[in-house]
CSV table of C-alpha atoms and ligand atoms in Angstrom, one decimal:
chain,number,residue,atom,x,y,z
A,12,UNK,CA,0.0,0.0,0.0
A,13,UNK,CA,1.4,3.2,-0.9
A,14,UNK,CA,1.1,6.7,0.9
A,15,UNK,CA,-1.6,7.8,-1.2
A,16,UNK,CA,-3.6,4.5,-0.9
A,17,UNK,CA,-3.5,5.3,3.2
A,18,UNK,CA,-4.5,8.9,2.9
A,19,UNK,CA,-8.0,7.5,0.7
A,20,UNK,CA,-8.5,4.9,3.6
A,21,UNK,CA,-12.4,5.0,4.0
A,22,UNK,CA,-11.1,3.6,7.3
A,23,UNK,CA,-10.5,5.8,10.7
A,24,UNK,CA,-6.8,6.1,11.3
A,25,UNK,CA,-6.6,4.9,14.6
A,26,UNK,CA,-4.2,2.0,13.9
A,27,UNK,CA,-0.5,2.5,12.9
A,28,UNK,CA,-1.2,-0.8,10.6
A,29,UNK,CA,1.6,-2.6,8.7
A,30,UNK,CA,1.9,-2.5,5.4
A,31,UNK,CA,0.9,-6.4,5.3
A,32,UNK,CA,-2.0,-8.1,4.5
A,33,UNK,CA,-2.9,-11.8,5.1
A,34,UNK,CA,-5.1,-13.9,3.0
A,35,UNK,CA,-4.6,-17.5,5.2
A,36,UNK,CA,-3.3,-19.0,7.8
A,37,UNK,CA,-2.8,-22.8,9.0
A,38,UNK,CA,-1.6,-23.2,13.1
A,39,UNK,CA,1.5,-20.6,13.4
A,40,UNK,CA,1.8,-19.7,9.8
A,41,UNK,CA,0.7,-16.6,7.8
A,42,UNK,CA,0.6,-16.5,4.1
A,43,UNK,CA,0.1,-13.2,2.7
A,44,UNK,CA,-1.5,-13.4,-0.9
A,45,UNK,CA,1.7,-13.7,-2.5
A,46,UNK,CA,2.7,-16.9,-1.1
A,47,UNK,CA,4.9,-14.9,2.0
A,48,UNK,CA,5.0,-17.0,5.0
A,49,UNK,CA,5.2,-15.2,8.0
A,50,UNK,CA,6.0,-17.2,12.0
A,51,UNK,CA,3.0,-15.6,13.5
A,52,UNK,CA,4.6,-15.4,17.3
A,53,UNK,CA,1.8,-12.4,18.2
A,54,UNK,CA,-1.4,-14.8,17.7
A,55,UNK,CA,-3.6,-11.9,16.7
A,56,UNK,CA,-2.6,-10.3,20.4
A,57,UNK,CA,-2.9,-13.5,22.5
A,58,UNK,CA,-6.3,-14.4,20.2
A,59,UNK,CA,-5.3,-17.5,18.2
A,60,UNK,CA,-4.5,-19.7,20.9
A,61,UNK,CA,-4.8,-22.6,18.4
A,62,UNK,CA,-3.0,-20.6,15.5
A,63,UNK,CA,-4.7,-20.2,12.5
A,64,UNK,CA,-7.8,-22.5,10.9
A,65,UNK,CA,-7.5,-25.4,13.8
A,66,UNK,CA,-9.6,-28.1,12.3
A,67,UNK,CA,-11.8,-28.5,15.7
A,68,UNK,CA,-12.7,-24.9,15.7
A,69,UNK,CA,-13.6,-25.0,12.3
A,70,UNK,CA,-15.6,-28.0,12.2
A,71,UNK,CA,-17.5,-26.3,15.2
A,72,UNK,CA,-18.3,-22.8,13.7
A,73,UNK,CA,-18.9,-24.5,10.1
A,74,UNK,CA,-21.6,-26.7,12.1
A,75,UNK,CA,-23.0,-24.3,14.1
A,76,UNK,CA,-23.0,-21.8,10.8
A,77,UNK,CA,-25.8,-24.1,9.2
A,78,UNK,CA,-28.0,-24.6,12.1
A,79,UNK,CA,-28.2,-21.5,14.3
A,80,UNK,CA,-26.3,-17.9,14.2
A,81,UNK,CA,-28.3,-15.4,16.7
A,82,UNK,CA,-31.5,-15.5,18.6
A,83,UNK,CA,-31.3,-12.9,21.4
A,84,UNK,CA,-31.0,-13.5,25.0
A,85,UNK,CA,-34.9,-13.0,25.4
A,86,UNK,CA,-34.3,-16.7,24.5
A,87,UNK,CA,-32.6,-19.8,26.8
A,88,UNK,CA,-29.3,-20.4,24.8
A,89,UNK,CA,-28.2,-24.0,25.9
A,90,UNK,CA,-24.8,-23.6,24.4
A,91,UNK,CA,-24.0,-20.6,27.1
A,92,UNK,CA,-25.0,-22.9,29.8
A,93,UNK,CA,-22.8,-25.2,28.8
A,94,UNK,CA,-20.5,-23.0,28.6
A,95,UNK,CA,-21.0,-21.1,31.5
A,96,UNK,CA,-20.8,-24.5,33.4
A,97,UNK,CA,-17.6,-25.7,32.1
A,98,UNK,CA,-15.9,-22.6,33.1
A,99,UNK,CA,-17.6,-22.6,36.8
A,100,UNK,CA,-16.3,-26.5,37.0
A,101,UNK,CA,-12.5,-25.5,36.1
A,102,UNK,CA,-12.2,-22.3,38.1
A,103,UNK,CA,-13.5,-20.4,41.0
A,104,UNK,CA,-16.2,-19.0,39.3
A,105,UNK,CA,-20.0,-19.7,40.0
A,106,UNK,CA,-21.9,-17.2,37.5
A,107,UNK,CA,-20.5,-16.1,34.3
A,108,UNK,CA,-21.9,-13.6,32.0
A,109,UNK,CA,-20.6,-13.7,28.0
A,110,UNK,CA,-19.9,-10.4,25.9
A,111,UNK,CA,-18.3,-10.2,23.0
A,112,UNK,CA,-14.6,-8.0,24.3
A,113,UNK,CA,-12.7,-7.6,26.9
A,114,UNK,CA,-13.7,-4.3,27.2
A,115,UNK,CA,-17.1,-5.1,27.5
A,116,UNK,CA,-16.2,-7.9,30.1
A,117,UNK,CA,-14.2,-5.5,32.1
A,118,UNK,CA,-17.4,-3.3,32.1
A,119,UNK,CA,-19.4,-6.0,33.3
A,120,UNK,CA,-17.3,-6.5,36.4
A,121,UNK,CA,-16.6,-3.2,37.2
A,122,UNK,CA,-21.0,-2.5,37.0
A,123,UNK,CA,-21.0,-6.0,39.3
A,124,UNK,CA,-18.7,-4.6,41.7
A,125,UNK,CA,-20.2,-1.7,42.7
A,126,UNK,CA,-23.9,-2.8,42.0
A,127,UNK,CA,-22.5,-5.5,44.8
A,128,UNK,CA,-21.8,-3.0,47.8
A,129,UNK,CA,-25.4,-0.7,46.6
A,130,UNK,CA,-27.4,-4.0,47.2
A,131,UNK,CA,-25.4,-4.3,50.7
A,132,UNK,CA,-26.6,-1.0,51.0
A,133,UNK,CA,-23.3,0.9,50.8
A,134,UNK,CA,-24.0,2.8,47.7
A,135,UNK,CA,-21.2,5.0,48.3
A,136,UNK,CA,-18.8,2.6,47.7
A,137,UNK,CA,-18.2,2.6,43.9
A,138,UNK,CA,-14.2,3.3,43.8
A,139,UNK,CA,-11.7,1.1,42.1
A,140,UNK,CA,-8.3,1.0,42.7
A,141,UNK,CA,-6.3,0.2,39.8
A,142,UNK,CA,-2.3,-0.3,39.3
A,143,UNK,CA,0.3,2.0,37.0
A,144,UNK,CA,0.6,0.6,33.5
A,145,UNK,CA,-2.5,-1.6,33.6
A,146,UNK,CA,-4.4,-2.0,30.2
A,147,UNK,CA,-8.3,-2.9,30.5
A,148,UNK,CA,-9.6,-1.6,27.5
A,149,UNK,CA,-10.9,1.3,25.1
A,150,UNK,CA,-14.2,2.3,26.5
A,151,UNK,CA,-15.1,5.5,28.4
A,152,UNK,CA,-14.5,2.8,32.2
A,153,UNK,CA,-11.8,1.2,30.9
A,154,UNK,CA,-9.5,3.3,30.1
A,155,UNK,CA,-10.3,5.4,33.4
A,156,UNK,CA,-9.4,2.1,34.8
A,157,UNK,CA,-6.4,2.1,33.0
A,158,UNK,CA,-5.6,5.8,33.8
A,159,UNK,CA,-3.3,5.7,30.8
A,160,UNK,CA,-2.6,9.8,29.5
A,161,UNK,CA,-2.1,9.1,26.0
A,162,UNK,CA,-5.6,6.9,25.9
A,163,UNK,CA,-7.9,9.4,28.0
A,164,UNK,CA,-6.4,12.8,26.3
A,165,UNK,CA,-9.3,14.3,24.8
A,166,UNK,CA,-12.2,12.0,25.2
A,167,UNK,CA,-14.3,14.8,27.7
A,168,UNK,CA,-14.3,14.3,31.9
A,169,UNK,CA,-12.4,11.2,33.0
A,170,UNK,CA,-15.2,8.5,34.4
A,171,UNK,CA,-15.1,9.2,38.0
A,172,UNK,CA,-14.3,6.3,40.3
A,173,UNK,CA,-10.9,5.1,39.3
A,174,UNK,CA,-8.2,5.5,42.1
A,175,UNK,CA,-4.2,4.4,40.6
A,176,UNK,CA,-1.3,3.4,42.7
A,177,UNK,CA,2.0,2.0,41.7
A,178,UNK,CA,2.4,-1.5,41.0
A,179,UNK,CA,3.1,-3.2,43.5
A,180,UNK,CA,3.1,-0.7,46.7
A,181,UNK,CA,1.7,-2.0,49.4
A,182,UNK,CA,1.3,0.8,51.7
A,183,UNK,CA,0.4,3.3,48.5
A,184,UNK,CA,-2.8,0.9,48.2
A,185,UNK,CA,-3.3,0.4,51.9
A,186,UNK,CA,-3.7,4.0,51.8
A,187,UNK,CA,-5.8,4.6,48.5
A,188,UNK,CA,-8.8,2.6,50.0
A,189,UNK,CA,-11.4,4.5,51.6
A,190,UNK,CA,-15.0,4.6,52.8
A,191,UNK,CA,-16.1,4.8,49.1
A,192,UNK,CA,-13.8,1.9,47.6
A,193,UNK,CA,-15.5,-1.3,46.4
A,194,UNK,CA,-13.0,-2.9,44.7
A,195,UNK,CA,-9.1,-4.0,44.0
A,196,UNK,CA,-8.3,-4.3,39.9
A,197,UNK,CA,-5.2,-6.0,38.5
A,198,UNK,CA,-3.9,-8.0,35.7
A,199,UNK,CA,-1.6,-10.6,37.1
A,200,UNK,CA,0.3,-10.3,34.4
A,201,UNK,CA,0.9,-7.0,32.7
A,202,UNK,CA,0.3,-7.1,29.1
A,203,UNK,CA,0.2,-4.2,27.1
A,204,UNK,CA,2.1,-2.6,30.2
A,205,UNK,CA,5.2,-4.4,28.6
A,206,UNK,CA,4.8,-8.2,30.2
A,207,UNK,CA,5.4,-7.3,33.8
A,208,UNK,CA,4.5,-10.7,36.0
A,209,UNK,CA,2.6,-9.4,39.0
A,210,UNK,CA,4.8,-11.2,42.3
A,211,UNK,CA,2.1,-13.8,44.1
A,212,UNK,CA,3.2,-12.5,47.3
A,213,UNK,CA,1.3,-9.1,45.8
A,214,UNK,CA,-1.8,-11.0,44.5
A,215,UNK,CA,-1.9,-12.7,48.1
A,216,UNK,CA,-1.3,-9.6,50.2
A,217,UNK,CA,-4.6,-7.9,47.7
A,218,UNK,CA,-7.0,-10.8,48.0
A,219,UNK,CA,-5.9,-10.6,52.5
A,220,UNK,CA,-6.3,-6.8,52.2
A,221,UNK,CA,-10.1,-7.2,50.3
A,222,UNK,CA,-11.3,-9.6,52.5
A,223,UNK,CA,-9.8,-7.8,55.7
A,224,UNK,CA,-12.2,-4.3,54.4
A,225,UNK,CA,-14.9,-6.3,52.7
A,226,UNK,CA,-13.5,-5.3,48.7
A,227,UNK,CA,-14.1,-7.4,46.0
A,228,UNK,CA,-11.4,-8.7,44.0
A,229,UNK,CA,-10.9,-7.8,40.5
A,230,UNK,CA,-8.8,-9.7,38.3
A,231,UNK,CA,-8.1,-9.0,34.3
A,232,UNK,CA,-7.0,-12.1,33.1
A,233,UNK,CA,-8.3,-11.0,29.5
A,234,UNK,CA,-4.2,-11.4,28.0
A,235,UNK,CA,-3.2,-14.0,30.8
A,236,UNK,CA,-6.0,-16.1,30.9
A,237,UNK,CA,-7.3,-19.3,29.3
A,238,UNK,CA,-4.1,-21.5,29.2
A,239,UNK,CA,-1.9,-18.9,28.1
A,240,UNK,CA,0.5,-18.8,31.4
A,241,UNK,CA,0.3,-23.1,31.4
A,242,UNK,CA,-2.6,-23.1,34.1
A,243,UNK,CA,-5.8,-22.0,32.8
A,244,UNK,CA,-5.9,-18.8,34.9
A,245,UNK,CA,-2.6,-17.1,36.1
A,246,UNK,CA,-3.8,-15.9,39.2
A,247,UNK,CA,-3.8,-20.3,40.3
A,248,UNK,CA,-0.2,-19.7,40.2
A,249,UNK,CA,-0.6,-17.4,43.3
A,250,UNK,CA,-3.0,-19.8,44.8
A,251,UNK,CA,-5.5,-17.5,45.4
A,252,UNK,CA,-8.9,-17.0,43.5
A,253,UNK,CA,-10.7,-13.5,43.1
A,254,UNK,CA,-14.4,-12.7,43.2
A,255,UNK,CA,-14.8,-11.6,39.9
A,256,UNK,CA,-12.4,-12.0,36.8
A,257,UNK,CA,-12.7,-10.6,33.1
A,258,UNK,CA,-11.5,-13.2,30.1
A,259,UNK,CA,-11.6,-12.4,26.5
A,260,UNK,CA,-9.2,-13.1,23.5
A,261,UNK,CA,-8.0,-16.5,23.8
A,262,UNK,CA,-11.4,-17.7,25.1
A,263,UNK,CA,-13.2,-17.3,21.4
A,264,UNK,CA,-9.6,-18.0,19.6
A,265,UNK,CA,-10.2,-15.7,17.5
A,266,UNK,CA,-14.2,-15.3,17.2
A,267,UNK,CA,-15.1,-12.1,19.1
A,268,UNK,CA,-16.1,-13.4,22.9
A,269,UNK,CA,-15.5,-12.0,26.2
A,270,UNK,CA,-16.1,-13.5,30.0
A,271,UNK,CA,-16.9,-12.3,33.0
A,272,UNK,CA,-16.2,-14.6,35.6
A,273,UNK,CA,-17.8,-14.3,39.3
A,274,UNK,CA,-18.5,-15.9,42.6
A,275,UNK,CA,-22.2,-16.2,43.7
A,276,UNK,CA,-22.0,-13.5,46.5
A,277,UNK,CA,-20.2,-11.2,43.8
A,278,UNK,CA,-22.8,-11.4,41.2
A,279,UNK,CA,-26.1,-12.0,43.7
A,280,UNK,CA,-27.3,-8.4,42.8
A,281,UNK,CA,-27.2,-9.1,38.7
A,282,UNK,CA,-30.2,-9.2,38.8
A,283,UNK,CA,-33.4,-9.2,36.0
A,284,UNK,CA,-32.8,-5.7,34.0
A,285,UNK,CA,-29.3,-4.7,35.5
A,286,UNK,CA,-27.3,-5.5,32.4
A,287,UNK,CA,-27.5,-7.0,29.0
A,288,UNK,CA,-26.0,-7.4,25.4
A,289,UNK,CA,-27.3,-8.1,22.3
A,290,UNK,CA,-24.8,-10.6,20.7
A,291,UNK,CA,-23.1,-11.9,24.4
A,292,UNK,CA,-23.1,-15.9,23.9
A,293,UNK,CA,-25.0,-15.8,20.9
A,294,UNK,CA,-24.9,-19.1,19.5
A,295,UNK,CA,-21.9,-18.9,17.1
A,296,UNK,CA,-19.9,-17.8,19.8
A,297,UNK,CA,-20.8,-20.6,22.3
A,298,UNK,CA,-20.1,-23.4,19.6
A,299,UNK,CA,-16.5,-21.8,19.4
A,300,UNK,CA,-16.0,-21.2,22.5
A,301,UNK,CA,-17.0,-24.7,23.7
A,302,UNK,CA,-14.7,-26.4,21.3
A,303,UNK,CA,-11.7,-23.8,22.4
A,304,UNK,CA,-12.7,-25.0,26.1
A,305,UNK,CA,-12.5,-28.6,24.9
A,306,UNK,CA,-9.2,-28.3,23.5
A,307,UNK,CA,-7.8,-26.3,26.6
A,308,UNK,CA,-9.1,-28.5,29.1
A,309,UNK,CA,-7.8,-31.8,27.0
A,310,UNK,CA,-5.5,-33.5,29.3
A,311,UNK,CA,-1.7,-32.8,29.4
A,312,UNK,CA,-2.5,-29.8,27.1
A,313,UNK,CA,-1.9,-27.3,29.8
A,314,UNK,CA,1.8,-29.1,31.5
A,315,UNK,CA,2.7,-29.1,27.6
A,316,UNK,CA,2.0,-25.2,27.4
A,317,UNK,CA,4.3,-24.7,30.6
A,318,UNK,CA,7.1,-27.4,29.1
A,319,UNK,CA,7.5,-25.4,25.7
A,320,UNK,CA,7.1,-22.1,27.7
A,321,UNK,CA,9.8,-22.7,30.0
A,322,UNK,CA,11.5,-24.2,26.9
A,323,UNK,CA,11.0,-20.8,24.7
A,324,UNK,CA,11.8,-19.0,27.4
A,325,UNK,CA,15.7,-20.4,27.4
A,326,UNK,CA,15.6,-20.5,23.9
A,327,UNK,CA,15.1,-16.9,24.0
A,328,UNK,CA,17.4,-16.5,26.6
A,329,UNK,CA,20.6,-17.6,24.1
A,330,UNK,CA,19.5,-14.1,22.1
A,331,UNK,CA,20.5,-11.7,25.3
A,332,UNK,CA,23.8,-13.7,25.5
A,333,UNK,CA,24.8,-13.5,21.8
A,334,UNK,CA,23.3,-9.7,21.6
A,335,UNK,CA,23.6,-8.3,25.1
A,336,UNK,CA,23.3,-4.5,23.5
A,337,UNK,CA,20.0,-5.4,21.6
A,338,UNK,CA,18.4,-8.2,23.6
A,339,UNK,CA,18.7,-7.0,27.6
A,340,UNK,CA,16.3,-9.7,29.2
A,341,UNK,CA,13.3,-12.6,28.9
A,342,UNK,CA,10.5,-12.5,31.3
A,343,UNK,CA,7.0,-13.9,31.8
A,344,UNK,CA,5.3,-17.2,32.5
A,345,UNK,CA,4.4,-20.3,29.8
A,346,UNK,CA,3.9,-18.8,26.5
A,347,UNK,CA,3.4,-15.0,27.5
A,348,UNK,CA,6.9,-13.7,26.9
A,349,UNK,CA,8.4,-10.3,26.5
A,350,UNK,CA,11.8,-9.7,25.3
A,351,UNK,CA,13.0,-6.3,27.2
A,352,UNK,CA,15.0,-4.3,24.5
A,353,UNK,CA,17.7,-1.9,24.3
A,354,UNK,CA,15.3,0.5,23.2
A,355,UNK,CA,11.6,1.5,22.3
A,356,UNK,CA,10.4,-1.9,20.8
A,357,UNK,CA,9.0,-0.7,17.6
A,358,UNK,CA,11.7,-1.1,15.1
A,359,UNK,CA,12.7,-4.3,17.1
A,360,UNK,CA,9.1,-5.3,16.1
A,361,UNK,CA,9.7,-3.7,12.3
A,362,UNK,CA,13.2,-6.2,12.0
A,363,UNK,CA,11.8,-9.4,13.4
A,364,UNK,CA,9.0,-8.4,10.8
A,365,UNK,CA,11.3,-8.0,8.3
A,366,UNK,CA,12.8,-11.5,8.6
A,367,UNK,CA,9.6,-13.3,8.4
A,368,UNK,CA,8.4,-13.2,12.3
A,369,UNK,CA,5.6,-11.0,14.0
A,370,UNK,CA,5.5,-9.8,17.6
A,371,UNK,CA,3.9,-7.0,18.7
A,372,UNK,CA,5.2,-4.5,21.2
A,373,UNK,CA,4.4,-3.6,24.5
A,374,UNK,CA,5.5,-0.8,27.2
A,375,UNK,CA,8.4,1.6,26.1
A,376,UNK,CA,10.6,-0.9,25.8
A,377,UNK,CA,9.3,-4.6,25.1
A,378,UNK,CA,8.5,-7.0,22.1
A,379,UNK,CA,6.1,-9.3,23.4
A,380,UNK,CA,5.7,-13.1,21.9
A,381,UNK,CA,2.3,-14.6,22.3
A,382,UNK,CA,2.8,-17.8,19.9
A,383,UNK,CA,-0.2,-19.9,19.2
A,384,UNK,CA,0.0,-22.6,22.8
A,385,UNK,CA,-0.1,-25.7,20.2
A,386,UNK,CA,3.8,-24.0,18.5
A,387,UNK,CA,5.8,-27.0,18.4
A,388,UNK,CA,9.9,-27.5,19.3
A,389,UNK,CA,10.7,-27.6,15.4
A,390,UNK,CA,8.8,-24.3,15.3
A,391,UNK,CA,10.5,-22.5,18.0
A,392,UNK,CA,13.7,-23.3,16.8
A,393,UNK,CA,12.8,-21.6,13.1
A,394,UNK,CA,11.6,-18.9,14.5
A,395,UNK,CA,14.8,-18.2,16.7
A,396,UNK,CA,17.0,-18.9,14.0
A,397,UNK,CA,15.0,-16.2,12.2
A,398,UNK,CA,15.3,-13.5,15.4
A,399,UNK,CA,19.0,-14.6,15.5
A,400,UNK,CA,19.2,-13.7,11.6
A,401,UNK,CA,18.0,-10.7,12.1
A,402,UNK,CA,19.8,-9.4,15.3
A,403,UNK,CA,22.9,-10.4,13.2
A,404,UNK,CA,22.4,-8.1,10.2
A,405,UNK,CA,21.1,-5.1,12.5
A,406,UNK,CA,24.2,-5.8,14.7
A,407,UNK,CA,26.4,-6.2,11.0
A,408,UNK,CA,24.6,-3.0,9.2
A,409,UNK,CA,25.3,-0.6,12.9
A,410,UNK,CA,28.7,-2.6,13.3
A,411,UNK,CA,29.4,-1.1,9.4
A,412,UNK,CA,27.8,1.8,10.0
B,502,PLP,C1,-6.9,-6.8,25.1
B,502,PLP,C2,-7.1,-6.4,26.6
B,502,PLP,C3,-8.3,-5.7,27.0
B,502,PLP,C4,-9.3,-5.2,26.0
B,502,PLP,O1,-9.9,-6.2,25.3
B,502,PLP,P1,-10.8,-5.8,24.0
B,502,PLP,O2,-11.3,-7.1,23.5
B,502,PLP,O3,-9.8,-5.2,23.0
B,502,PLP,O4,-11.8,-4.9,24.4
B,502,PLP,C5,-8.4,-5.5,28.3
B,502,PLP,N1,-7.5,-5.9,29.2
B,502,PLP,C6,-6.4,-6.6,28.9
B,502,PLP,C7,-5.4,-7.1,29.9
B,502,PLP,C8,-6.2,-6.9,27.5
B,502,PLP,O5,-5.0,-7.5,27.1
């Protein structure tokens, strides 16, 4: 695409997009329409889970495609049951109500968490404390709840009710919560923050701190969730559950669905009228979703998703030892990596790109890989040598320069 092809986009501009264009895909593997492979190590942003076109998911949209699409939530929709069920049985979850975002799930807990404390009859309590450098969204809550600058600059009045410590400081939060706060928010791992693993001793000390002043506990496992850590929720790592927990992206693989997870006390006061959404766990979405679950939950999937992470992890590792000035660190848990970089991760991005691999950046200094969880050894090991090619001719090209 060329300059003057962008500038007559009938599209808004909002995305700084590649010049790049896909036309299939089969598990890690992008083929643009000229027959250019590409190692897809981003997975649509930790969507495809199970790469591109997995046969199971296919088989279960095409199926669903020629029965049943949409019907409305006015109507009983068995497959969100089922569902709804499934994810209560693997987690700590005992209601669950589907949307089609994570945005929209985040929403849906945030309205939950305060609709909790008016139903106690504490209306006033409706504050959320939130953490430095989370990432919960684009709507008007979300990004309050992020309390990013760059992402609430112009949109009007900030939506009141968002309270932001730093990551990580206990007495800063001790200190944010107050007669009107109803609720603790954090992403145990970072994402879009730059992949920053939140310590378990942290997620401990929130979940003792919410039950000590009767706060609910918010988790935003929308990145982290659904296998992608090698336990189906991060937060298990820490070994302690919240009350209410926002999924999204992996969860559909790549059909638009969004979670939002709660206990029973948490959600008691959803009820008739208080919320709603046209398309949430329509039945296209449940038939994907379901077979995503099914392969998630198939034994030894999830110990194989922590092998090959800890696996990629070293693997990665071997590129800060042969290019300490370009590569300065690996971190993150199972197949949610971020490689920290010398510098601002875009043209680290642009260069993998270049050499056949796609990341996606995160932070001001950090390319994150989110592979498909099904990338096998043979894969990994193409897809360094292909990072290692191209840290070698950036290192030859400033070396000759
Ligand atoms: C992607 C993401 C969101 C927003 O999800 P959308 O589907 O884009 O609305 C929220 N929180 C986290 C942690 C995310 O990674």
């Amino acid at each position: 695409m060329t300059a003057a092809d962008q500038a007559s986009s009938p599209l808004y501009a909002t995305y700084a997009r590649a010049e790049l264009a896909f036309t299939r895909g089969e598990g890690v593997w992008l083929e643009t329409a000229a027959g250019e492979r590409y190692l897809d190590l981003m997975g649509g942003i930790a969507v495809n889970a199970f790469g591109h076109a997995h046969p199971h998911l296919v088989e279960a949209l095409k199926r669903q495609a020629e029965k049943l699409w949409h019907v409305s939530n006015i109507f009983e929709i068995p497959g969100q049951r089922e569902l709804g069920r499934r994810l209560c049985e693997a987690s700590f979850a005992e209601a669950v109500f589907f949307t089609n975002s994570g945005a929209e799930a985040m929403e849906c807990a945030i309205k939950t968490a305060r609709r909790y404390h008016y139903a106690k009859g504490a209306p006033e309590k409706h504050r959320i404390v939130t953490f430095e450098g989370a990432f919960h969204g684009r709507t008007l809550a979300t990004i309050a709840a992020g309390g990013q600058e760059k992402y609430l600059q112009g949109f009007g009045p900030k939506v009141e009710g968002f309270d932001q410590v730093p990551l990580g400081d206990r007495e800063a939060l001790a200190a944010a919560i107050g007669p009107e706060t109803a609720a603790i928010l954090i992403e145990p791992i970072q994402g879009e923050g730059g992949v920053r693993p939140v310590p378990h001793d942290f997620l401990r000390f929130i979940r003792a701190l919410c039950d000590e002043r009767g706060l609910l506990m918010m988790l935003d496992e929308i990145q982290c969730g659904m296998g992608r850590t090698g336990r189906l929720f991060a937060h298990e790592w820490a070994g302690v559950t919240p009350d209410l927990m926002a999924v999204a992206k992996a969860i559909g693989g790549g059909f638009p669905l969004g979670a939002c997870l709660a206990t029973e006390a948490a959600s008691e006061a959803m009820v008739v009228g208080t919320h709603g959404s046209t398309y949430g766990g329509n039945p296209l979405a449940m038939a994907v979703g379901n077979a995503v679950l099914d392969l998630v939950l198939a034994p030894d999937f999830l110990p194989e998703v922590r092998r090959k992470g800890l696996l990629f992890k070293q693997k990665l590792a071997s590129l800060t030892d042969t290019y300490p000035d370009q590569i300065l660190g690996v971190r993150g848990e199972g197949l949610m990596l971020g490689l920290k970089c010398a510098g601002a991760p875009g043209p680290m991005v642009e260069l993998l790109r270049q050499h056949g691999v796609l990341t996606v950046a995160a932070g001001d200094d950090v390319v994150r890989v989110l592979p498909a969880l099904i990338i096998s050894e043979a894969e990994m090991d193409e897809a360094l040598a292909r990072m290692e090619a191209a840290l070698a001719a950036a290192a030859g090209s400033s070396a000759a320069a």
